[in-house]
């Protein structure tokens, strides 16, 4: 056989063997990768299962459920005590109401005084937003004993009670800008500052709550002082 032809044939066989070996190696690599991916997926499933059975997570979940249940029970108890709404009470109910809750705001009012109606509007808005505090109103004309006992001389007058003890008061609109068109937010901030309600981020008011104020101004009395005297 011609030597040159022999070398050419042997070279072709060698190249074929190299390609065949490369193909086998490539196939092995694919199998290894596939096996690796399958193993990783299996491990991930195991990890997720372990995560679902994690006792610490189960405890956190149980604690959260217990906290929500406790909060719901507290809210129901406060609701039974008259929280969550702005209510009128009688003089005979006064002591029981103000001593029955930790935080109470009581508005001493006169039914003919325009500024008392403004306070009514704002407290009606605040009562459901601040469930921990009880909001009440008492007709000063029909409660002479407590008007004298608490030295209520100017209306509207908000007396703030903590554990049945009157610790502060808001008289007229002196601390509310001295004007009739203050916003509910202004009164809310003052009550927060005095410590009778807590700041509420969830149901926060903004300063655009004054549509009622605009309507109030349209029916305002022509002679209104800073506050109405009793």
Tab-separated table of C-alpha atoms in Angstrom, residues 53-151:
chain	number	residue	atom	x	y	z
A	53	UNK	CA	-42.612	22.226	59.509
A	54	UNK	CA	-40.295	24.743	61.187
A	55	UNK	CA	-41.424	24.954	64.853
A	56	UNK	CA	-40.272	28.582	65.139
A	57	UNK	CA	-42.442	29.618	62.202
A	58	UNK	CA	-45.351	27.671	63.619
A	59	UNK	CA	-44.914	29.486	66.940
A	60	UNK	CA	-44.801	32.895	65.218
A	61	UNK	CA	-47.967	32.040	63.325
A	62	UNK	CA	-49.709	30.846	66.497
A	63	UNK	CA	-48.616	33.986	68.383
A	64	UNK	CA	-49.958	36.193	65.594
A	65	UNK	CA	-53.314	34.406	65.593
A	66	UNK	CA	-53.497	34.705	69.390
A	67	UNK	CA	-52.692	38.455	69.237
A	68	UNK	CA	-55.400	39.052	66.627
A	69	UNK	CA	-57.907	37.091	68.689
A	70	UNK	CA	-57.003	39.048	71.822
A	71	UNK	CA	-57.366	42.354	69.961
A	72	UNK	CA	-60.781	41.319	68.622
A	73	UNK	CA	-61.935	40.333	72.125
A	74	UNK	CA	-60.684	43.650	73.527
A	75	UNK	CA	-62.523	45.565	70.824
A	76	UNK	CA	-65.750	43.704	71.550
A	77	UNK	CA	-65.376	44.427	75.267
A	78	UNK	CA	-64.822	48.141	74.583
A	79	UNK	CA	-67.818	48.183	72.261
A	80	UNK	CA	-69.988	46.779	75.047
A	81	UNK	CA	-68.756	49.668	77.222
A	82	UNK	CA	-69.933	52.177	74.625
A	83	UNK	CA	-66.705	52.822	72.734
A	84	UNK	CA	-66.639	53.438	68.993
A	85	UNK	CA	-69.473	55.971	68.874
A	86	UNK	CA	-70.236	59.457	70.140
A	87	UNK	CA	-73.104	59.100	72.622
A	88	UNK	CA	-75.261	61.368	74.752
A	89	UNK	CA	-75.675	60.411	78.395
A	90	UNK	CA	-77.762	61.674	81.299
A	91	UNK	CA	-76.515	63.116	84.576
A	92	UNK	CA	-77.485	59.863	86.303
A	93	UNK	CA	-75.275	57.875	83.922
A	94	UNK	CA	-72.299	60.210	84.152
A	95	UNK	CA	-70.317	58.623	87.012
A	96	UNK	CA	-70.712	55.088	85.725
A	97	UNK	CA	-69.645	56.086	82.224
A	98	UNK	CA	-66.541	58.102	83.114
A	99	UNK	CA	-65.316	55.573	85.683
A	100	UNK	CA	-66.061	52.558	83.479
A	101	UNK	CA	-63.290	53.208	80.940
A	102	UNK	CA	-59.644	54.205	81.158
A	103	UNK	CA	-59.904	57.139	78.742
A	104	UNK	CA	-63.018	59.290	78.361
A	105	UNK	CA	-63.769	62.575	76.600
A	106	UNK	CA	-66.984	64.232	77.790
A	107	UNK	CA	-68.436	67.253	76.011
A	108	UNK	CA	-70.521	69.515	78.236
A	109	UNK	CA	-72.797	71.307	75.791
A	110	UNK	CA	-75.858	73.483	75.350
A	111	UNK	CA	-78.288	72.462	72.647
A	112	UNK	CA	-78.741	76.055	71.428
A	113	UNK	CA	-75.052	76.952	71.173
A	114	UNK	CA	-73.669	76.912	67.656
A	115	UNK	CA	-70.109	76.104	68.680
A	116	UNK	CA	-71.271	73.061	70.620
A	117	UNK	CA	-72.685	71.729	67.349
A	118	UNK	CA	-69.257	72.181	65.729
A	119	UNK	CA	-67.646	70.134	68.501
A	120	UNK	CA	-70.363	67.492	68.074
A	121	UNK	CA	-69.475	67.100	64.401
A	122	UNK	CA	-65.759	66.586	65.070
A	123	UNK	CA	-66.210	64.190	67.996
A	124	UNK	CA	-68.658	62.119	65.967
A	125	UNK	CA	-65.903	61.705	63.371
A	126	UNK	CA	-63.183	60.896	65.920
A	127	UNK	CA	-65.069	58.347	68.047
A	128	UNK	CA	-64.895	55.389	65.596
A	129	UNK	CA	-61.261	56.207	64.733
A	130	UNK	CA	-60.064	56.075	68.344
A	131	UNK	CA	-61.732	53.000	69.780
A	132	UNK	CA	-59.662	52.962	72.986
A	133	UNK	CA	-61.243	56.240	74.127
A	134	UNK	CA	-64.905	56.740	75.019
A	135	UNK	CA	-66.574	59.876	73.596
A	136	UNK	CA	-69.610	61.271	75.432
A	137	UNK	CA	-71.778	64.386	75.547
A	138	UNK	CA	-73.778	65.741	78.475
A	139	UNK	CA	-76.394	68.504	78.327
A	140	UNK	CA	-75.129	71.089	80.823
A	141	UNK	CA	-78.628	72.390	81.503
A	142	UNK	CA	-79.696	68.933	82.652
A	143	UNK	CA	-76.592	68.204	84.729
A	144	UNK	CA	-76.367	71.058	87.279
A	145	UNK	CA	-74.635	68.955	89.941
A	146	UNK	CA	-71.654	67.974	87.794
A	147	UNK	CA	-71.506	71.363	86.093
A	148	UNK	CA	-70.997	72.887	89.548
A	149	UNK	CA	-68.777	70.078	90.819
A	150	UNK	CA	-66.447	70.304	87.812
A	151	UNK	CA	-66.601	74.118	87.632
